[in-house]
Amino acid sequence: MENGKTGDKRHLRSIMTRQKLLEAAKEIFLEEGYQAALISQMIKRANIGYGTAYVHFKGKEDLLIVLMENVMEQFYEIAETFFFPKSKDEAKHIINRQANAFLKMAEAERNMMQVFEQAIGISTIISDKWKAIRMKFIQRISQDVAYAQQNGLARTELNHELVARGWFFTNEMYLWEIVRNEHQSSVEEISQTITSVYVEGLYV
Amino acid sequence: MENGKTGDKRHLRSIMTRQKLLEAAKEIFLEEGYQAALISQMIKRANIGYGTAYVHFKGKEDLLIVLMENVMEQFYEIAETFFFPKSKDEAKHIINRQANAFLKMAEAERNMMQVFEQAIGISTIISDKWKAIRMKFIQRISQDVAYAQQNGLARTELNHELVARGWFFTNEMYLWEIVRNEHQSSVEEISQTITSVYVEGLYV
DNA sequence: CAAAGAATATGACACAGTGTCAATAAGTTA
DNA sequence: TAACTTATTGACACTGTGTCATATTCTTTG
């Protein structure tokens, strides 16, 4: 007996069922997109009874949320970069790296992000999840701008909160462009260009 | 007989029916949002027979598209401002005015824009409509950046297309914030701040 | 101006998908 | 092995959509 609990085949089976469904759901979401994906398809693909799905999840939305959590984590990690530049150039370098990492995520997780984008438009809960990520980034950037202002690196007449939002928004929209595969230029060129305008516009 | 056609009560009635349905649809969309709005509700509100709705429109999506056309027009008008600045300061002034007008639209049409935002996430056709507006703006801005570069007003080492997108994206995201009523600052302060960072970052 | 014809409107119906729940199966405990 | 607990199941009721044969209303024609 490897754990305290006595034999627990039942619980194990339940976990397997849940897992099977999650995997099937991911496949269907990727194949069909959020809107067109049907719970009934997922159930069929997972080879479980119809009602079973509703034992494990409240519905389509609930399933996607679980699937997204993974991707979310990665975003949170990016948001937590250190930022204590000593010069405008150093700042530019750090900022460029972060913007780049952010956009690279879009490429790496493109397929799930496509589903996610659709879901944001439809499901309030999922939209809120994304808003939380956005807020985290904006707060972080806002703090960084304030730091740069306090250290005489950035123009102080600007509202750092507003600047932070504006900067994040540019990044976010490029992220969605990349997700949709609508971007012409390389991620490197994009992050360099937007970083350049931003840093030259904000820093002194 | 005021027009060439002979008596045409039938056609007139048809137009009235269509109109009644459009008005009811607008009400329902505003009350319920795109997703939750039901065709059946609209039909009931318009006091017409169930099947009649499908004579005039293909479905919910089709109804919204017609309702949006009006708002769309206003955006196109904003996109068509003249831009031939002689100095950085003049450029800043024009750009600020345009950003402001753009964001003011969000305030003015907030309710319909909220419905629109949801619909963009769901309906391909509506999403395409918005993309067309975005493209129009980006093309216009792109052209303006190129003009400024050619006249020695803006840094030439930057890809004007990429800069234009970045700048529009900031504007667009603030637009949606305003639509969702999530903005803290006044539209004036927002447009001034983002314009300042943009112009200082791009112009020499 | 009545009958034929054309345009419009109608709602019953078939269909698709969802979520629930009483019944059943499978596993655990004593 | 009987009693109990947990997990699974699919038939069913429900909601909303889009279609289509039929009815209504108006226009034209002889």
Short mmCIF file of C-alpha atoms (C1' of nucleotides) in Angstrom, two decimals:
data_model
loop_
_atom_site.label_atom_id
_atom_site.label_comp_id
_atom_site.label_asym_id
_atom_site.label_seq_id
_atom_site.Cartn_x
_atom_site.Cartn_y
_atom_site.Cartn_z
CA MET A 1 0.00 0.00 0.00
CA GLU A 2 1.85 3.10 -1.17
CA ASN A 3 -0.49 5.66 0.38
CA GLY A 4 -2.57 5.92 3.53
CA LYS A 5 -5.84 5.21 1.77
CA THR A 6 -6.92 1.63 1.40
CA GLY A 7 -7.55 0.22 -2.07
CA ASP A 8 -9.24 2.90 -4.12
CA LYS A 9 -9.85 1.60 -7.61
CA ARG A 10 -13.11 3.47 -7.76
CA HIS A 11 -11.59 6.88 -7.24
CA LEU A 12 -8.84 6.04 -9.69
CA ARG A 13 -11.32 5.11 -12.34
CA SER A 14 -13.12 8.38 -11.74
CA ILE A 15 -9.88 10.26 -12.29
CA MET A 16 -9.23 8.35 -15.49
CA THR A 17 -12.69 9.13 -16.76
CA ARG A 18 -12.16 12.79 -16.07
CA GLN A 19 -8.82 12.69 -17.81
CA LYS A 20 -10.19 10.92 -20.85
CA LEU A 21 -12.87 13.53 -21.16
CA LEU A 22 -10.41 16.39 -20.80
CA GLU A 23 -8.23 14.98 -23.55
CA ALA A 24 -11.16 14.43 -25.85
CA ALA A 25 -12.38 17.93 -25.08
CA LYS A 26 -9.03 19.42 -25.99
CA GLU A 27 -9.05 17.59 -29.30
CA ILE A 28 -12.55 18.69 -30.14
CA PHE A 29 -11.92 22.29 -29.11
CA LEU A 30 -8.86 22.39 -31.34
CA GLU A 31 -10.67 20.79 -34.24
CA GLU A 32 -13.89 22.76 -34.02
CA GLY A 33 -13.18 25.95 -32.12
CA TYR A 34 -15.00 26.90 -28.95
CA GLN A 35 -18.30 27.85 -30.44
CA ALA A 36 -18.78 24.84 -32.68
CA ALA A 37 -17.39 22.25 -30.27
CA LEU A 38 -20.17 20.05 -28.94
CA ILE A 39 -20.17 18.36 -25.57
CA SER A 40 -21.79 15.39 -27.22
CA GLN A 41 -18.81 15.03 -29.56
CA MET A 42 -16.40 15.10 -26.65
CA ILE A 43 -18.39 12.46 -24.81
CA LYS A 44 -18.40 10.24 -27.84
CA ARG A 45 -14.69 10.69 -28.38
CA ALA A 46 -13.95 9.95 -24.74
CA ASN A 47 -16.08 6.83 -24.85
CA ILE A 48 -18.03 7.56 -21.71
CA GLY A 49 -21.71 7.74 -20.96
CA TYR A 50 -23.52 10.96 -21.73
CA GLY A 51 -24.42 11.91 -18.20
CA THR A 52 -20.92 11.19 -16.96
CA ALA A 53 -19.57 14.38 -18.43
CA TYR A 54 -21.88 16.39 -16.23
CA VAL A 55 -20.68 14.58 -13.15
CA HIS A 56 -17.18 15.91 -13.72
CA PHE A 57 -17.83 19.29 -15.31
CA LYS A 58 -20.64 21.78 -15.34
CA GLY A 59 -20.45 22.13 -19.10
CA LYS A 60 -18.35 23.28 -22.04
CA GLU A 61 -17.20 26.44 -20.34
CA ASP A 62 -16.04 24.57 -17.29
CA LEU A 63 -14.06 22.14 -19.40
CA LEU A 64 -12.25 24.88 -21.24
CA ILE A 65 -11.38 26.70 -18.06
CA VAL A 66 -9.50 23.66 -16.79
CA LEU A 67 -7.73 23.31 -20.11
CA MET A 68 -6.70 26.94 -20.05
CA GLU A 69 -5.24 26.97 -16.57
CA ASN A 70 -2.05 25.45 -17.89
CA VAL A 71 -1.48 28.14 -20.49
CA MET A 72 -2.36 30.80 -17.94
CA GLU A 73 0.42 29.70 -15.66
CA GLN A 74 3.00 30.41 -18.31
CA PHE A 75 1.74 33.94 -18.73
CA TYR A 76 1.97 34.59 -15.05
CA GLU A 77 5.58 33.53 -15.10
CA ILE A 78 6.44 36.03 -17.81
CA ALA A 79 4.73 38.78 -15.86
CA GLU A 80 7.11 38.25 -12.98
CA THR A 81 10.37 39.39 -14.52
CA PHE A 82 12.66 41.59 -12.48
CA PHE A 83 13.05 45.19 -13.58
CA PHE A 84 15.65 47.48 -12.00
CA PRO A 85 17.42 49.12 -14.93
CA LYS A 86 20.20 51.66 -14.33
CA SER A 87 19.98 53.29 -17.73
CA LYS A 88 17.63 53.85 -20.63
CA ASP A 89 19.54 51.31 -22.67
CA GLU A 90 19.31 48.67 -20.00
CA ALA A 91 15.61 49.36 -19.66
CA LYS A 92 15.15 49.02 -23.39
CA HIS A 93 16.93 45.70 -23.32
CA ILE A 94 14.84 44.24 -20.51
CA ILE A 95 11.59 45.54 -21.96
CA ASN A 96 12.39 44.13 -25.35
CA ARG A 97 13.12 40.74 -23.86
CA GLN A 98 9.84 40.70 -22.00
CA ALA A 99 7.78 41.81 -25.00
CA ASN A 100 9.51 39.13 -27.00
CA ALA A 101 8.78 36.40 -24.49
CA PHE A 102 5.16 37.48 -24.38
CA LEU A 103 4.74 37.30 -28.13
CA LYS A 104 6.66 34.05 -28.35
CA MET A 105 4.03 32.53 -26.07
CA ALA A 106 1.45 33.37 -28.69
CA GLU A 107 3.36 31.37 -31.25
CA ALA A 108 4.03 28.45 -28.94
CA GLU A 109 0.45 28.08 -27.77
CA ARG A 110 -1.21 29.35 -30.90
CA ASN A 111 -3.83 26.63 -31.22
CA MET A 112 -5.15 26.78 -27.70
CA MET A 113 -4.95 30.54 -27.76
CA GLN A 114 -7.18 30.60 -30.80
CA VAL A 115 -9.82 28.69 -28.90
CA PHE A 116 -9.25 30.94 -25.97
CA GLU A 117 -9.77 34.06 -28.02
CA GLN A 118 -13.17 32.87 -29.15
CA ALA A 119 -14.12 31.84 -25.66
CA ILE A 120 -13.19 35.25 -24.26
CA GLY A 121 -15.82 36.77 -26.48
CA ILE A 122 -18.49 34.39 -25.32
CA SER A 123 -17.89 33.26 -21.78
CA THR A 124 -17.83 35.78 -18.96
CA ILE A 125 -15.78 33.55 -16.72
CA ILE A 126 -13.11 33.00 -19.30
CA SER A 127 -13.09 36.65 -20.17
CA ASP A 128 -12.53 37.39 -16.49
CA LYS A 129 -9.62 34.97 -16.43
CA TRP A 130 -7.97 36.86 -19.22
CA LYS A 131 -8.70 40.18 -17.57
CA ALA A 132 -6.86 38.93 -14.51
CA ILE A 133 -3.80 38.19 -16.58
CA ARG A 134 -4.02 41.57 -18.22
CA MET A 135 -4.32 43.27 -14.86
CA LYS A 136 -1.32 41.44 -13.54
CA PHE A 137 0.78 42.61 -16.47
CA ILE A 138 -0.48 46.16 -16.31
CA GLN A 139 0.17 46.42 -12.60
CA ARG A 140 3.62 45.08 -13.08
CA ILE A 141 4.38 47.46 -15.96
CA SER A 142 2.83 50.33 -14.07
CA GLN A 143 5.18 49.68 -11.19
CA ASP A 144 8.12 49.52 -13.57
CA VAL A 145 7.23 52.83 -15.15
CA ALA A 146 6.96 54.42 -11.72
CA TYR A 147 10.36 53.01 -10.81
CA ALA A 148 11.89 54.48 -13.97
CA GLN A 149 10.26 57.83 -13.24
CA GLN A 150 11.54 57.89 -9.67
CA ASN A 151 15.02 57.17 -10.88
CA GLY A 152 15.04 59.98 -13.38
CA LEU A 153 14.95 57.62 -16.34
CA ALA A 154 11.43 58.37 -17.59
CA ARG A 155 9.35 61.48 -18.20
CA THR A 156 7.48 62.28 -15.02
CA GLU A 157 4.67 64.33 -16.52
CA LEU A 158 2.94 61.17 -17.75
CA ASN A 159 0.48 59.12 -15.74
CA HIS A 160 2.31 55.84 -15.30
CA GLU A 161 -0.90 53.83 -15.06
CA LEU A 162 -2.11 55.12 -18.42
CA VAL A 163 1.25 54.59 -20.05
CA ALA A 164 1.40 51.04 -18.74
CA ARG A 165 -2.00 50.18 -20.14
CA GLY A 166 -1.18 51.67 -23.49
CA TRP A 167 2.03 49.71 -23.71
CA PHE A 168 0.43 46.45 -22.67
CA PHE A 169 -2.39 46.97 -25.14
CA THR A 170 0.02 47.20 -28.03
CA ASN A 171 1.59 43.97 -26.90
CA GLU A 172 -1.72 42.24 -26.43
CA MET A 173 -3.07 43.17 -29.81
CA TYR A 174 0.06 41.93 -31.50
CA LEU A 175 -0.31 38.76 -29.49
CA TRP A 176 -3.74 38.16 -30.97
CA GLU A 177 -2.48 38.95 -34.45
CA ILE A 178 0.18 36.34 -34.01
CA VAL A 179 -2.34 33.88 -32.63
CA ARG A 180 -4.51 34.40 -35.68
CA ASN A 181 -1.46 34.07 -37.89
CA GLU A 182 -2.14 37.47 -39.35
CA HIS A 183 1.27 38.97 -38.70
CA GLN A 184 3.61 39.67 -41.61
CA SER A 185 6.78 40.46 -39.72
CA SER A 186 8.81 38.27 -37.41
CA VAL A 187 8.16 38.34 -33.70
CA GLU A 188 11.64 39.79 -33.23
CA GLU A 189 11.02 42.71 -35.53
CA ILE A 190 7.66 43.39 -33.95
CA SER A 191 8.96 43.44 -30.40
CA GLN A 192 11.94 45.58 -31.38
CA THR A 193 9.83 48.12 -33.20
CA ILE A 194 7.19 48.57 -30.55
CA THR A 195 9.79 48.59 -27.79
CA SER A 196 11.74 51.26 -29.60
CA VAL A 197 8.78 53.60 -29.97
CA TYR A 198 7.73 52.97 -26.40
CA VAL A 199 11.12 53.47 -24.79
CA GLU A 200 12.03 56.51 -26.87
CA GLY A 201 8.63 57.99 -26.11
CA LEU A 202 8.71 57.41 -22.39
CA TYR A 203 12.35 57.47 -21.34
CA VAL A 204 14.60 60.51 -21.36
CA MET B 1 -49.31 59.32 -57.31
CA GLU B 2 -46.12 60.70 -55.88
CA ASN B 3 -43.76 58.13 -57.42
CA GLY B 4 -43.51 56.23 -60.68
CA LYS B 5 -44.71 52.97 -59.19
CA THR B 6 -48.39 52.29 -59.04
CA GLY B 7 -50.00 51.59 -55.68
CA ASP B 8 -47.63 49.51 -53.63
CA LYS B 9 -49.15 48.98 -50.21
CA ARG B 10 -47.77 45.46 -50.10
CA HIS B 11 -44.17 46.49 -50.47
CA LEU B 12 -44.70 49.24 -47.95
CA ARG B 13 -46.07 46.85 -45.41
CA SER B 14 -43.09 44.61 -46.00
CA ILE B 15 -40.75 47.49 -45.27
CA MET B 16 -42.69 48.33 -42.12
CA THR B 17 -42.46 44.74 -40.94
CA ARG B 18 -38.74 44.70 -41.54
CA GLN B 19 -38.40 47.98 -39.68
CA LYS B 20 -40.46 46.80 -36.73
CA LEU B 21 -38.28 43.74 -36.45
CA LEU B 22 -35.07 45.73 -36.65
CA GLU B 23 -36.22 48.02 -33.87
CA ALA B 24 -37.27 45.15 -31.68
CA ALA B 25 -33.98 43.41 -32.40
CA LYS B 26 -32.02 46.46 -31.34
CA GLU B 27 -33.93 46.64 -28.09
CA ILE B 28 -33.40 42.98 -27.35
CA PHE B 29 -29.73 43.08 -28.25
CA LEU B 30 -29.22 46.03 -25.93
CA GLU B 31 -31.17 44.40 -23.13
CA GLU B 32 -29.71 40.92 -23.41
CA GLY B 33 -26.41 41.18 -25.22
CA TYR B 34 -25.64 39.35 -28.43
CA GLN B 35 -25.26 35.89 -27.02
CA ALA B 36 -28.39 35.81 -24.87
CA ALA B 37 -30.65 37.64 -27.28
CA LEU B 38 -33.23 35.29 -28.75
CA ILE B 39 -34.79 35.64 -32.17
CA SER B 40 -38.04 34.47 -30.65
CA GLN B 41 -38.00 37.39 -28.23
CA MET B 42 -37.47 39.84 -31.06
CA ILE B 43 -40.31 38.34 -33.01
CA LYS B 44 -42.61 38.59 -30.06
CA ARG B 45 -41.60 42.18 -29.38
CA ALA B 46 -42.11 43.12 -33.02
CA ASN B 47 -45.53 41.49 -33.05
CA ILE B 48 -44.99 39.55 -36.21
CA GLY B 49 -45.38 35.91 -37.11
CA TYR B 50 -42.50 33.59 -36.30
CA GLY B 51 -41.57 32.65 -39.83
CA THR B 52 -41.74 36.27 -40.98
CA ALA B 53 -38.41 37.05 -39.38
CA TYR B 54 -36.74 34.52 -41.60
CA VAL B 55 -38.25 36.08 -44.67
CA HIS B 56 -36.40 39.30 -43.97
CA PHE B 57 -33.20 38.10 -42.32
CA LYS B 58 -31.19 34.94 -42.30
CA GLY B 59 -30.91 34.96 -38.53
CA LYS B 60 -29.54 36.78 -35.52
CA GLU B 61 -26.19 37.49 -37.09
CA ASP B 62 -27.77 39.01 -40.15
CA LEU B 63 -29.93 41.26 -38.04
CA LEU B 64 -26.99 42.58 -36.08
CA ILE B 65 -24.96 43.27 -39.18
CA VAL B 66 -27.63 45.60 -40.46
CA LEU B 67 -27.82 47.32 -37.10
CA MET B 68 -24.07 47.79 -37.01
CA GLU B 69 -23.71 49.33 -40.45
CA ASN B 70 -24.73 52.68 -39.07
CA VAL B 71 -22.05 52.74 -36.39
CA MET B 72 -19.49 51.51 -38.87
CA GLU B 73 -20.07 54.51 -41.10
CA GLN B 74 -19.06 56.87 -38.34
CA PHE B 75 -15.77 55.06 -37.88
CA TYR B 76 -14.98 55.30 -41.53
CA GLU B 77 -15.47 59.02 -41.37
CA ILE B 78 -12.96 59.40 -38.57
CA ALA B 79 -10.42 57.37 -40.48
CA GLU B 80 -10.49 59.90 -43.29
CA THR B 81 -8.92 62.90 -41.60
CA PHE B 82 -6.31 64.90 -43.48
CA PHE B 83 -2.73 64.67 -42.28
CA PHE B 84 -0.02 66.95 -43.68
CA PRO B 85 1.77 68.36 -40.64
CA LYS B 86 4.70 70.75 -41.07
CA SER B 87 6.18 70.16 -37.63
CA LYS B 88 6.27 67.67 -34.81
CA ASP B 89 3.96 69.89 -32.77
CA GLU B 90 1.42 70.13 -35.53
CA ALA B 91 1.56 66.37 -35.98
CA LYS B 92 1.00 65.85 -32.28
CA HIS B 93 -2.00 68.12 -32.40
CA ILE B 94 -3.64 66.36 -35.32
CA ILE B 95 -2.90 62.92 -33.94
CA ASN B 96 -4.32 63.81 -30.57
CA ARG B 97 -7.49 65.10 -32.15
CA GLN B 98 -7.98 61.93 -34.12
CA ALA B 99 -7.31 59.64 -31.16
CA ASN B 100 -9.75 61.69 -29.18
CA ALA B 101 -12.45 61.47 -31.80
CA PHE B 102 -11.94 57.73 -32.00
CA LEU B 103 -12.32 57.23 -28.28
CA LYS B 104 -15.24 59.62 -28.08
CA MET B 105 -17.06 57.34 -30.49
CA ALA B 106 -16.73 54.57 -27.96
CA GLU B 107 -18.50 56.70 -25.39
CA ALA B 108 -21.18 57.88 -27.75
CA GLU B 109 -22.07 54.44 -29.06
CA ARG B 110 -21.17 52.51 -25.95
CA ASN B 111 -24.26 50.33 -25.80
CA MET B 112 -24.21 49.12 -29.34
CA MET B 113 -20.46 48.72 -29.18
CA GLN B 114 -20.86 46.40 -26.21
CA VAL B 115 -23.09 44.15 -28.24
CA PHE B 116 -20.68 44.47 -31.11
CA GLU B 117 -17.74 43.40 -28.99
CA GLN B 118 -19.48 40.20 -28.01
CA ALA B 119 -20.54 39.54 -31.56
CA ILE B 120 -16.98 39.96 -32.84
CA GLY B 121 -15.97 37.04 -30.69
CA ILE B 122 -18.71 34.83 -32.03
CA SER B 123 -19.59 35.72 -35.57
CA THR B 124 -17.00 35.48 -38.31
CA ILE B 125 -18.82 37.92 -40.52
CA ILE B 126 -19.02 40.55 -37.86
CA SER B 127 -15.44 39.97 -36.88
CA ASP B 128 -14.51 40.54 -40.52
CA LYS B 129 -16.44 43.78 -40.54
CA TRP B 130 -14.40 45.02 -37.64
CA LYS B 131 -11.19 43.85 -39.23
CA ALA B 132 -12.03 45.93 -42.26
CA ILE B 133 -12.36 49.02 -40.09
CA ARG B 134 -9.11 48.22 -38.35
CA MET B 135 -7.35 47.77 -41.68
CA LYS B 136 -8.65 51.06 -42.95
CA PHE B 137 -7.28 52.86 -39.91
CA ILE B 138 -3.95 51.07 -40.01
CA GLN B 139 -3.48 51.78 -43.68
CA ARG B 140 -4.28 55.39 -43.10
CA ILE B 141 -1.91 55.68 -40.14
CA SER B 142 0.76 53.78 -42.00
CA GLN B 143 0.56 56.27 -44.81
CA ASP B 144 0.78 59.15 -42.34
CA VAL B 145 3.87 57.68 -40.69
CA ALA B 146 5.51 57.28 -44.06
CA TYR B 147 4.66 60.89 -44.88
CA ALA B 148 6.25 62.07 -41.65
CA GLN B 149 9.33 59.97 -42.33
CA GLN B 150 9.70 61.33 -45.86
CA ASN B 151 9.50 64.88 -44.55
CA GLY B 152 12.19 64.36 -41.96
CA LEU B 153 9.75 64.55 -39.08
CA ALA B 154 9.89 60.93 -37.94
CA ARG B 155 12.62 58.37 -37.29
CA THR B 156 13.23 56.51 -40.52
CA GLU B 157 14.78 53.36 -39.06
CA LEU B 158 11.34 52.09 -37.99
CA ASN B 159 9.01 50.04 -40.15
CA HIS B 160 6.06 52.37 -40.63
CA GLU B 161 3.60 49.52 -41.04
CA LEU B 162 4.56 48.02 -37.68
CA VAL B 163 4.52 51.36 -35.94
CA ALA B 164 1.08 52.11 -37.36
CA ARG B 165 -0.34 48.84 -36.12
CA GLY B 166 1.11 49.32 -32.68
CA TRP B 167 -0.33 52.78 -32.41
CA PHE B 168 -3.75 51.74 -33.60
CA PHE B 169 -3.76 48.80 -31.24
CA THR B 170 -3.27 51.05 -28.24
CA ASN B 171 -6.17 53.12 -29.42
CA GLU B 172 -8.36 50.14 -30.07
CA MET B 173 -7.78 48.56 -26.70
CA TYR B 174 -8.58 51.80 -24.94
CA LEU B 175 -11.69 51.97 -27.06
CA TRP B 176 -12.87 48.64 -25.72
CA GLU B 177 -12.01 49.65 -22.18
CA ILE B 178 -14.16 52.69 -22.58
CA VAL B 179 -16.93 50.64 -24.14
CA ARG B 180 -16.87 48.32 -21.14
CA ASN B 181 -16.80 51.32 -18.85
CA GLU B 182 -13.61 50.07 -17.29
CA HIS B 183 -11.58 53.23 -17.78
CA GLN B 184 -10.64 55.33 -14.79
CA SER B 185 -9.32 58.41 -16.53
CA SER B 186 -11.08 60.82 -18.83
CA VAL B 187 -10.97 60.26 -22.56
CA GLU B 188 -8.98 63.49 -22.86
CA GLU B 189 -6.27 62.36 -20.49
CA ILE B 190 -6.05 59.00 -22.19
CA SER B 191 -5.69 60.39 -25.66
CA GLN B 192 -3.16 62.96 -24.52
CA THR B 193 -1.03 60.41 -22.70
CA ILE B 194 -0.90 57.82 -25.43
CA THR B 195 -0.39 60.49 -28.09
CA SER B 196 2.48 61.94 -26.13
CA VAL B 197 4.33 58.63 -25.79
CA TYR B 198 3.68 57.82 -29.43
CA VAL B 199 4.75 61.14 -30.88
CA GLU B 200 7.82 61.50 -28.67
CA GLY B 201 8.77 57.94 -29.51
CA LEU B 202 8.36 58.23 -33.25
CA TYR B 203 9.00 61.85 -34.19
CA VAL B 204 12.35 63.63 -33.98
"C1'" DC C 1 -65.21 44.14 -60.41
"C1'" DA C 2 -64.27 39.25 -60.10
"C1'" DA C 3 -60.79 35.87 -60.88
"C1'" DA C 4 -56.10 34.83 -61.44
"C1'" DG C 5 -51.64 35.83 -59.97
"C1'" DA C 6 -47.89 37.65 -57.02
"C1'" DA C 7 -45.89 39.01 -52.83
"C1'" DT C 8 -45.89 38.53 -47.93
"C1'" DA C 9 -46.89 36.51 -43.55
"C1'" DT C 10 -47.77 32.67 -40.60
"C1'" DG C 11 -47.17 28.97 -37.07
"C1'" DA C 12 -46.89 23.91 -36.73
"C1'" DC C 13 -43.25 20.92 -37.15
"C1'" DA C 14 -38.86 18.58 -37.34
"C1'" DC C 15 -34.45 18.96 -35.64
"C1'" DA C 16 -30.27 19.73 -32.83
"C1'" DG C 17 -28.14 20.12 -28.65
"C1'" DT C 18 -28.25 20.53 -23.57
"C1'" DG C 19 -28.66 19.25 -18.71
"C1'" DT C 20 -31.11 16.21 -15.27
"C1'" DC C 21 -32.26 12.30 -12.77
"C1'" DA C 22 -33.85 7.76 -11.44
"C1'" DA C 23 -31.94 3.49 -12.24
"C1'" DT C 24 -27.84 0.59 -12.48
"C1'" DA C 25 -23.17 -0.98 -11.99
"C1'" DA C 26 -18.95 -1.30 -9.67
"C1'" DG C 27 -16.16 -1.20 -5.66
"C1'" DT C 28 -15.58 -1.14 -0.47
"C1'" DT C 29 -16.43 -2.36 4.17
"C1'" DA C 30 -17.78 -5.17 7.94
"C1'" DT D 1 -22.03 -12.07 1.36
"C1'" DA D 2 -25.03 -8.23 2.62
"C1'" DA D 3 -25.19 -3.44 3.23
"C1'" DC D 4 -23.39 0.62 1.84
"C1'" DT D 5 -20.97 4.16 -0.95
"C1'" DT D 6 -19.47 6.06 -5.14
"C1'" DA D 7 -19.46 6.47 -10.10
"C1'" DT D 8 -21.75 5.76 -14.51
"C1'" DT D 9 -25.43 5.65 -17.63
"C1'" DG D 10 -28.84 6.93 -21.28
"C1'" DA D 11 -33.70 8.06 -21.74
"C1'" DC D 12 -36.21 12.15 -21.22
"C1'" DA D 13 -37.79 16.82 -20.92
"C1'" DC D 14 -36.68 21.22 -22.39
"C1'" DT D 15 -35.13 25.22 -25.13
"C1'" DG D 16 -34.47 27.46 -29.15
"C1'" DT D 17 -33.85 27.37 -34.26
"C1'" DG D 18 -34.97 27.29 -39.21
"C1'" DT D 19 -38.21 25.42 -42.82
"C1'" DC D 20 -42.09 24.95 -45.49
"C1'" DA D 21 -46.84 24.17 -46.92
"C1'" DT D 22 -50.61 27.03 -46.29
"C1'" DA D 23 -53.19 31.31 -45.59
"C1'" DT D 24 -53.63 36.13 -46.19
"C1'" DT D 25 -53.36 40.43 -48.49
"C1'" DC D 26 -52.71 43.17 -52.27
"C1'" DT D 27 -52.28 43.92 -57.50
"C1'" DT D 28 -53.24 43.09 -62.11
"C1'" DT D 29 -55.91 41.73 -65.93
"C1'" DG D 30 -59.84 40.64 -68.88
#
